[in-house]
CSV table of C-alpha atoms in Angstrom, one decimal:
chain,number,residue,atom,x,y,z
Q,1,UNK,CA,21.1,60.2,8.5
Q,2,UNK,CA,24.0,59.5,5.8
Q,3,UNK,CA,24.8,56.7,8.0
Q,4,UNK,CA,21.5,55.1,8.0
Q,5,UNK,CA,21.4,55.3,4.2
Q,6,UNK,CA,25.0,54.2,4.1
Q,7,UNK,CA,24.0,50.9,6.3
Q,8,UNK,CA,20.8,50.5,3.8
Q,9,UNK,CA,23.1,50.7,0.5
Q,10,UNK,CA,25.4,48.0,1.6
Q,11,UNK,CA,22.6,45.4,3.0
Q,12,UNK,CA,20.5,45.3,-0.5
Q,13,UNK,CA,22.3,44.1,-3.3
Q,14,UNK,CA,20.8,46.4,-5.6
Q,15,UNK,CA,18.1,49.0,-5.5
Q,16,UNK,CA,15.3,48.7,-2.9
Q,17,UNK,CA,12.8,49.1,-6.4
Q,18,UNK,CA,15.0,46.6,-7.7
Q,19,UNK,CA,15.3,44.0,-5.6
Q,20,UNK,CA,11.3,44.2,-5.2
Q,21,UNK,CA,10.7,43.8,-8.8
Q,22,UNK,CA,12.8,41.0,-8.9
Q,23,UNK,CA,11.0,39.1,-6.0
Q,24,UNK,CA,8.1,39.7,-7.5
Q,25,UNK,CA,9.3,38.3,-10.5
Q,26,UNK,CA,10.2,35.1,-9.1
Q,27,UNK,CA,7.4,35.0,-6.9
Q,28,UNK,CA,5.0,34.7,-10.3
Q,29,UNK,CA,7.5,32.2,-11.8
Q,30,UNK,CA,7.2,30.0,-8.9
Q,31,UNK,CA,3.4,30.3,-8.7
Q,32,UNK,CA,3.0,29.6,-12.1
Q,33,UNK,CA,5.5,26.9,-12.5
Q,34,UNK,CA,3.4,25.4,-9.4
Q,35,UNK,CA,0.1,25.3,-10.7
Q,36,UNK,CA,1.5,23.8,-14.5
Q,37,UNK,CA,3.4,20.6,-12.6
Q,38,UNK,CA,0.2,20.5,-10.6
Q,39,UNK,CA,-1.8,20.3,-13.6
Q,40,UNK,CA,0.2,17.8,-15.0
Q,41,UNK,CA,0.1,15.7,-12.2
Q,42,UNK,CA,-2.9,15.7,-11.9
Q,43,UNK,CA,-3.6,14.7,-15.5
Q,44,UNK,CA,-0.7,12.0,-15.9
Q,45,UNK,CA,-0.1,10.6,-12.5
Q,46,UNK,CA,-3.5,8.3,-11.0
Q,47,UNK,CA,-1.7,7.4,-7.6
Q,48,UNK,CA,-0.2,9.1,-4.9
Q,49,UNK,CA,-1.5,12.3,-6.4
Q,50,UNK,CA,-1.9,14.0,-3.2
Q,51,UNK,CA,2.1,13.7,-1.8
Q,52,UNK,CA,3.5,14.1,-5.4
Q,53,UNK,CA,1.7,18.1,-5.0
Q,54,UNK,CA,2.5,17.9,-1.5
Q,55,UNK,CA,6.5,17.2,-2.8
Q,56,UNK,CA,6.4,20.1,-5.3
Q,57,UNK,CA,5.2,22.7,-3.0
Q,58,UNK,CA,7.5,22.1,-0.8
Q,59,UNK,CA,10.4,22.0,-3.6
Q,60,UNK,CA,9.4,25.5,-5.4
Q,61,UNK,CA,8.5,27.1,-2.2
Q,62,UNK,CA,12.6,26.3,-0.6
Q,63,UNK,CA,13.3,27.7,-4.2
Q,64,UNK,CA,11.6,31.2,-4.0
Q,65,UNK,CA,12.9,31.4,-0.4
Q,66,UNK,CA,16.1,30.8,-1.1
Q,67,UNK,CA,15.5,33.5,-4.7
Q,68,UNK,CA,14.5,36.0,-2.2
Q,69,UNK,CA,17.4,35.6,0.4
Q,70,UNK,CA,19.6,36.2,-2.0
Q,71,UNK,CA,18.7,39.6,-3.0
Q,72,UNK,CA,20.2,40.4,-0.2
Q,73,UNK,CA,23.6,41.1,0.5
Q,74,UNK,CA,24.1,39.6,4.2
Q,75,UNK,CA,22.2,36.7,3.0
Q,76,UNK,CA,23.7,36.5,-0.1
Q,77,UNK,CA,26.8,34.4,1.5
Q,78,UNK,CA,24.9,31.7,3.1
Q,79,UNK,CA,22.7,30.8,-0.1
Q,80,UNK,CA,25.9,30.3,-1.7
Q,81,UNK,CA,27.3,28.4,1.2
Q,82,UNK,CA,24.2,26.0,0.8
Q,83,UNK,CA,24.1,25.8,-3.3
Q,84,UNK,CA,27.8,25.1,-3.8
Q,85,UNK,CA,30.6,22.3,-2.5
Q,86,UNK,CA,28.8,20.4,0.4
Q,87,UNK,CA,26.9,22.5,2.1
Q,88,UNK,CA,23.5,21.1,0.5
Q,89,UNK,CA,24.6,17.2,1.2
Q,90,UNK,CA,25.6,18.9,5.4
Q,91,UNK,CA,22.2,20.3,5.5
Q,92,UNK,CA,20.7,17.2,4.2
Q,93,UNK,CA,22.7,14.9,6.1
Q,94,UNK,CA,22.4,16.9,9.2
Q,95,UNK,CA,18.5,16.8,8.7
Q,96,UNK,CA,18.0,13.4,7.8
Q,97,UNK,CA,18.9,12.0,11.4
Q,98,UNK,CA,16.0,14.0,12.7
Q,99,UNK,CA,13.2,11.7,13.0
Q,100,UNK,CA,10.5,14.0,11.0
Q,101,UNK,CA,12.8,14.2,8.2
Q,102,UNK,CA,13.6,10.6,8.3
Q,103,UNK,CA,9.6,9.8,7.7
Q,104,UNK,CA,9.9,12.6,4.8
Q,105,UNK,CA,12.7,10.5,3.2
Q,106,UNK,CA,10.6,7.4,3.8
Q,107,UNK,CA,7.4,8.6,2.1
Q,108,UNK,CA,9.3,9.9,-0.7
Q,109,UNK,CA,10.7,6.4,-1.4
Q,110,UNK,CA,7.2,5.1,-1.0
Q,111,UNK,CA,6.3,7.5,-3.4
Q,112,UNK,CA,9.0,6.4,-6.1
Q,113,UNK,CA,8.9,2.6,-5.6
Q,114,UNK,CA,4.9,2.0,-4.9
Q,115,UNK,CA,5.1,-0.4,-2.6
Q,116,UNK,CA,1.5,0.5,-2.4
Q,117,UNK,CA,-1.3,2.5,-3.2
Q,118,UNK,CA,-4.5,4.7,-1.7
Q,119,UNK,CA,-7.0,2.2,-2.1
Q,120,UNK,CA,-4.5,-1.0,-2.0
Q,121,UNK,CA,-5.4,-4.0,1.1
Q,122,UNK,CA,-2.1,-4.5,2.4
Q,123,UNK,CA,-0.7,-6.9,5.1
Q,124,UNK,CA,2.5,-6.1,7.5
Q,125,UNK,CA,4.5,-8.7,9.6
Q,126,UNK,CA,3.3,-7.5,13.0
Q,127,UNK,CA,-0.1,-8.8,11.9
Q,128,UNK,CA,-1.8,-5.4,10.9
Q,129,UNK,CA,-4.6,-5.6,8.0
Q,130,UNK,CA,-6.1,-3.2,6.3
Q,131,UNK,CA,-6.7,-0.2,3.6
Q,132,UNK,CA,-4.9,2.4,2.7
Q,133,UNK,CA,-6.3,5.8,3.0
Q,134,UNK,CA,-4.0,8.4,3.0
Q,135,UNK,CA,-0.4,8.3,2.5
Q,136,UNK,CA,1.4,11.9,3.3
Q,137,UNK,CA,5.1,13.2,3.9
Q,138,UNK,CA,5.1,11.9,7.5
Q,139,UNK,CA,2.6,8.7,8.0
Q,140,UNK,CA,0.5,6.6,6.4
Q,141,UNK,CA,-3.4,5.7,7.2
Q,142,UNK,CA,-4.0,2.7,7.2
Q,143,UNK,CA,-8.0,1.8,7.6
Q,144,UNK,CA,-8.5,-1.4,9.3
Q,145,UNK,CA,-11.9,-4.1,9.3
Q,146,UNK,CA,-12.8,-2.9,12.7
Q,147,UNK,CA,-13.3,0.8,11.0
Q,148,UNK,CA,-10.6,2.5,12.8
Q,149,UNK,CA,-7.4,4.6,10.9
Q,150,UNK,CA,-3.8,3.6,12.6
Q,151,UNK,CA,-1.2,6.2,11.5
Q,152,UNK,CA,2.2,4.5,10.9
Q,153,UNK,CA,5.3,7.0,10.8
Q,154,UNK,CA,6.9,6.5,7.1
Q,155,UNK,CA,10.0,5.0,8.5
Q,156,UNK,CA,8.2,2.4,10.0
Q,157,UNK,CA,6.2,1.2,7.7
Q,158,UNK,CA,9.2,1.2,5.0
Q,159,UNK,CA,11.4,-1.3,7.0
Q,160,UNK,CA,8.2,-3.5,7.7
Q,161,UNK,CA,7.2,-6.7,5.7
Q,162,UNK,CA,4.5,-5.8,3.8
Q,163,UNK,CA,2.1,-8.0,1.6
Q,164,UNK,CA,0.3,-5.9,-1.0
Q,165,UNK,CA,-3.1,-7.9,-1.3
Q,166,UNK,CA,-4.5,-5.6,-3.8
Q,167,UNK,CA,-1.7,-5.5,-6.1
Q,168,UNK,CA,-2.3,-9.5,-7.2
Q,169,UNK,CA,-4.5,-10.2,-10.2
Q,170,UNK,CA,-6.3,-13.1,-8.1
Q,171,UNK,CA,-6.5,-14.0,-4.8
Q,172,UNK,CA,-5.3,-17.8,-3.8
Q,173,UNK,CA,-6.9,-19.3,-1.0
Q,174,UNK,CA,-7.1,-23.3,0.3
Q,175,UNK,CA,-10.2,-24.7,1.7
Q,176,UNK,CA,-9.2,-27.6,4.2
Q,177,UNK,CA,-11.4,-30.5,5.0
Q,178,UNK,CA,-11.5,-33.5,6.9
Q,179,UNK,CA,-13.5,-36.7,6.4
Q,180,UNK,CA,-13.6,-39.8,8.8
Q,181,UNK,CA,-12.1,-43.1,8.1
Q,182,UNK,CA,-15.3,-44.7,7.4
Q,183,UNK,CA,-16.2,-42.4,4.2
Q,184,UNK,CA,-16.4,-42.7,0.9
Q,185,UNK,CA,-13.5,-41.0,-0.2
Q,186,UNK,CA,-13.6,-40.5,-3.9
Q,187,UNK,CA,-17.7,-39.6,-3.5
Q,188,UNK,CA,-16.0,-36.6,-0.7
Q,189,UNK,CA,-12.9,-35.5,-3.5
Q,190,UNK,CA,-15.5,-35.2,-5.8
Q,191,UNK,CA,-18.4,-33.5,-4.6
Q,192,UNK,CA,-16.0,-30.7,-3.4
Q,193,UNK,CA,-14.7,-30.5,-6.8
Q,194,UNK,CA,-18.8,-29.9,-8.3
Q,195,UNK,CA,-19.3,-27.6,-5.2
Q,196,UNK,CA,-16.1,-25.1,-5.8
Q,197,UNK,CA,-16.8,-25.2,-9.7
Q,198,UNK,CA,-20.3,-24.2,-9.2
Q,199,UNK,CA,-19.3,-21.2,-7.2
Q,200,UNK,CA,-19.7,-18.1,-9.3
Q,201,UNK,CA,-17.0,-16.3,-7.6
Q,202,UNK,CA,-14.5,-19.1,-8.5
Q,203,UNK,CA,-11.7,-18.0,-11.2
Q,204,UNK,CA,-10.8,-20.9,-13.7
Q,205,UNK,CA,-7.1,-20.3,-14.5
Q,206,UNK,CA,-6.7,-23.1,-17.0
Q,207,UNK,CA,-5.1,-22.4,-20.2
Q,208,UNK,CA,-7.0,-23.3,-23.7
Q,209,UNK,CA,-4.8,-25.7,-23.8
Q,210,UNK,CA,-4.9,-27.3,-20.6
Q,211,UNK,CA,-8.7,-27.5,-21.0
Q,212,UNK,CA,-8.5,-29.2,-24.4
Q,213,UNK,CA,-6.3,-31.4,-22.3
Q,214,UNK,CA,-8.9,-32.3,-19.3
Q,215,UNK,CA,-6.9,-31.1,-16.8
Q,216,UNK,CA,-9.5,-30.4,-14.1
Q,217,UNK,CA,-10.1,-26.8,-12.5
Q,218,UNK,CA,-10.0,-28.0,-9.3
Q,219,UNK,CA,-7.7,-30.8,-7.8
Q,220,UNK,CA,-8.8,-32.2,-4.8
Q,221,UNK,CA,-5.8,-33.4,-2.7
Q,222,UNK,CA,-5.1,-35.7,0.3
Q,223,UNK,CA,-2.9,-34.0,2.2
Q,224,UNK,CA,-2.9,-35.8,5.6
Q,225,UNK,CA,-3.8,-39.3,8.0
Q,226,UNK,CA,-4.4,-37.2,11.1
Q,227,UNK,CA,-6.1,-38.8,13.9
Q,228,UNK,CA,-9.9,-37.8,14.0
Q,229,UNK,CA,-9.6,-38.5,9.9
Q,230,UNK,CA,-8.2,-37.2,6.9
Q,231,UNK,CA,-7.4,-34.1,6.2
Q,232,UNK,CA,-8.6,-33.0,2.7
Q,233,UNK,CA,-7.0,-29.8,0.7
Q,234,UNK,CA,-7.6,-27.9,-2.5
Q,235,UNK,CA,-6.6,-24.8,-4.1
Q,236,UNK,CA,-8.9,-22.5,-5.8
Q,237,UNK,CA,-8.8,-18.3,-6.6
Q,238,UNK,CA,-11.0,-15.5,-6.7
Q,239,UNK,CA,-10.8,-12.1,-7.7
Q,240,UNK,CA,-9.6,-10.1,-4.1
Q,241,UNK,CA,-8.9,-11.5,-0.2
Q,242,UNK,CA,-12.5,-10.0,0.6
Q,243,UNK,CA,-14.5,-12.1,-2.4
Q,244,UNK,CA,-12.2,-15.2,-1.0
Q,245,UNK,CA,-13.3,-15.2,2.6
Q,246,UNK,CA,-17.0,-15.0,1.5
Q,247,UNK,CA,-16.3,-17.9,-1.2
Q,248,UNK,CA,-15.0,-19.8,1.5
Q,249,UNK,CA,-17.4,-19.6,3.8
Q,250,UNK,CA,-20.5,-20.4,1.5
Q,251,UNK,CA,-18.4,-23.8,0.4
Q,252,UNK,CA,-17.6,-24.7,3.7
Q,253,UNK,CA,-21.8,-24.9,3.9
Q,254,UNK,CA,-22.8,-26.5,0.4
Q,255,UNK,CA,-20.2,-29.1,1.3
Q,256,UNK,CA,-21.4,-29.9,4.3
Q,257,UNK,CA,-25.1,-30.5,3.3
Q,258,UNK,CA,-23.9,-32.1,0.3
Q,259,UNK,CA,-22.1,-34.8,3.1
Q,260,UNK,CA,-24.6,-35.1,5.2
Q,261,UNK,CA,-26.9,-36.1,2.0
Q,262,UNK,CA,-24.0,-38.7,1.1
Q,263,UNK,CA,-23.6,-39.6,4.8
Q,264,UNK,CA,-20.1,-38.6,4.7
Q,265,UNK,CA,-18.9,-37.6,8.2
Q,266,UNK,CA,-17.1,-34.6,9.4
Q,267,UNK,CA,-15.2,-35.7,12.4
Q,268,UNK,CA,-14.5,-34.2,15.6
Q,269,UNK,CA,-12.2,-35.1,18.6
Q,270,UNK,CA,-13.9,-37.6,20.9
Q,271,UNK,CA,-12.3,-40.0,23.5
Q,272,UNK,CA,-13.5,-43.7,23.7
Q,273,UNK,CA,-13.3,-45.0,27.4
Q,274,UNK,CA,-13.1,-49.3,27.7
Q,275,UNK,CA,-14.1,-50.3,31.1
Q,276,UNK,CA,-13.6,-54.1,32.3
């Protein structure tokens, strides 16, 4: 029996009564230091809300484990081990080549930087489109126009390419003509001019001052001779990629019922066959 309490007396640092009261102590602490930086997150910080809580739960709760390891005295070594010299940057080091912890560095640095947002349209170079809906420690949700979530790891989507569309103030888009040979040309520059200016989801961008200076809103431009007819380009903005595509397409008909009333012709490839 003296043994046993012998063996007892050197494993706790202190008191069995002590040692509780003190974990308990720091168990509070943690909890209620928790819930204030969650508070305050959730007051101060409007994106990535849900990883930044996800961060500090983690953080606080490797704190109160490592607080409660210590009170004891066989443990009591290797918390020091980890807390002083290199032991820490090992651990980390060590860790970091595992793949899971690789996609926790990754979403912390996508956290920090804001490469993007829940809610932002974004664009990668392996042709993926689509919305953000969830970004956590490991992957990222992306929510694409067919209505299906693809869930990129954290490390890949932080090497990729990425185009935020959201994150523009406009969208720029070009809507590309073509008229034959035979048309009038000036009566085609200008009646896409009238037809993009009378489009209510069209931005004007012009300055005051470029407006006292009657510099047009749109500028129609000839941008090639190809061989059906020329081609026919101009430049014009809206307020997101989606608003864009549907301006687009309701030009692309004005325009060509405003040609057919002018009889300007819209060509298409044909082949012209002499026979002798």
């Amino acid at each position: 029996m003296q043994q046993i309490l012998t063996m007892l007396n050197s494993f706790f640092m202190t008191t069995f009564i002590d040692a509780l009261l003190t974990m308990l102590f720091l168990f509070l602490l943690i909890t209620l230091l928790k819930k204030l930086l969650i508070h305050i997150v959730l007051k101060y910080e409007n994106d990535n809300q849900q990883i930044i809580i996800k961060l500090i739960k983690i953080g606080l709760n490797i704190v109160l484990i490592l607080g409660i390891c210590y009170q004891f005295t066989a443990l009591k070594e290797i918390v020091k081990t980890l807390l002083t010299g290199g032991g820490v940057l090992a651990l980390v080091l060590g860790l970091a080549a595992q793949e899971a912890v690789g996609n926790l560095v990754s979403g912390m640095m996508i956290l920090f930087f804001k490469p993007f947002k829940v809610g932002d349209l974004i664009k990668t170079n392996n042709g993926l489109v689509g919305t953000v809906l969830d970004i956590s420690l490991r992957h990222t949700v992306i929510k694409t126009y067919e209505n299906t979530q693809i869930m990129i790891p954290n490390s890949e989507i932080n090497k990729a390419t990425l185009e935020n569309v959201t994150a523009a103030d406009f969208k720029g888009d070009f809507l590309i003509l073509q008229i034959s040979y035979e048309s009038d040309l000036d009566l085609a520059i200008s009646i896409i001019a009238e037809e993009i200016m009378k489009h209510p989801d069209f931005l004007d961008l012009r300055s005051a001052a470029e407006k006292n200076d009657g510099i047009p809103a749109v500028k129609v431009r000839c941008t090639n001779f190809l061989d059906s007819g020329i081609e026919l380009k101009a430049a014009l903005q809206s307020r997101s990629s989606a608003v864009g595509y549907a301006m687009l397409s309701d030009l692309r008909i004005s325009i060509k019922k405003r040609f057919d009333e002018a009889g300007i012709v819209i060509p298409y490839p044909q082949v012209v066959i002499h026979q002798n």
